[in-house]
Amino acid sequence: MILLAIESTCDETGAAVLEGEPAPGAGVPRVLSSVVSSQVGLHRRFGGVVPEIASRAHVRQVVPMIDEALKRAGLTLADVGAVAVATRPGLVGALVVGLTAAKSLALALNVPLVTVDHLEGHLYACQLAHPDREVYPCVGLVVSGGHSSLYACRGPLDCEPLGGTIDDAAGEAFDKVASLLNLGYPGGPEIEKAARAGNPKAYAFPRTFLRDPRLAFSFSGLKTAVLYALRGPNEERGAVQPTPEQTADLAASFQEAVVDVLVAKARQALERTGMRRLGVGGGVAANARFRGKLTAAMDEMGVETFIPPLSLCTDNAAMAGVALLKLGAGDVADLDVDVTAGLVRPKRTG
């Protein structure tokens, strides 16, 4: 089976071609090609993703990306046996572009259409990266620009939400703090680069919910703490240019606070579920400090840690290879299927 996958949930237009068997227990699909068109240059001047600009860029890039993915795989549309697309969660306009392209191809080629959850895909990237190892069952941690979420994953298609952020996601906080420090966009790589020269103990920034029993994240207070450290609580608005040393220390201290919370909550979720594997996905998983501290903490606990390579951390279409499992289970979408932009969260208790 040749699967053509499409990704357009936010600000990357991706297409991938995978080969695998849809039958249960048939193993992990092989990625024949995966291409991504980044929109960083379009959104940089705004310091974040502008949904309308993202949607229009997807319209321009989705067909060229599909063509390029097929070309790199050495295949044509005639070889495609199914089409997969992420339909939740994400920006509604961006999702619609990918779904429309996928529907059109499925109808024209007379092949099954399979819809996938973007966050399940991020976690399935761990299995794609380690095809010879058992990743599931595991605790899943998705950390990206829009998501900071924990899951109890009994299987690739059975991910129960355990908790998530109540305000900013980790990646969003990186972007906002990078803007405060005049470091540019996207904020994650810029903060990480600046932090290398800084002291992570220079500022005692808050670690919200660090010892709270709830599996919840909150990074808005941390962002405000960086603002106050930079300007003072009563300073007027306006551009502030910190010294290089101050920038480095602020970046390092902020990054350390985020990493400490992510690691602590992953540990807490593992202790609560009793699972002995951790799968991590999302763009923030590309952060070297996070990868290092998380791996060390999990080694101490005797937990297997699965983090994809950088190319599979950020948004891509290859992770929609989880669609082959859905196809094998007979879970095929009708052509009137729609997108679901919002994130499904666990019910709040207490």
Short mmCIF file of C-alpha atoms in Angstrom, two decimals, residues 9 23 49 51 58 99 109 117 135 146 153 165 174 177 181 186 204 221 253 310 323 338:
data_model
loop_
_atom_site.label_atom_id
_atom_site.label_comp_id
_atom_site.label_asym_id
_atom_site.label_seq_id
_atom_site.Cartn_x
_atom_site.Cartn_y
_atom_site.Cartn_z
CA THR A 9 -2.56 22.19 10.47
CA ALA A 23 -3.38 -5.02 8.12
CA VAL A 49 1.48 32.84 12.94
CA PRO A 51 -4.00 32.43 10.32
CA HIS A 58 -1.13 26.48 2.05
CA LEU A 99 -8.64 18.41 3.72
CA LEU A 109 -8.19 8.39 -7.68
CA ASP A 117 -5.31 13.53 14.69
CA VAL A 135 6.95 2.42 21.77
CA GLY A 146 0.22 25.39 20.18
CA CYS A 153 -1.25 6.06 25.07
CA THR A 165 -1.79 23.78 29.42
CA PHE A 174 9.27 30.72 23.73
CA VAL A 177 9.80 35.76 25.38
CA LEU A 181 14.26 40.00 24.19
CA PRO A 186 10.61 31.60 15.69
CA ALA A 204 14.60 32.73 39.94
CA GLY A 221 3.08 33.77 34.52
CA SER A 253 16.78 31.18 33.11
CA LEU A 310 14.54 16.93 14.55
CA ALA A 323 -3.44 6.43 9.03
CA ASP A 338 -15.10 18.19 8.21
#
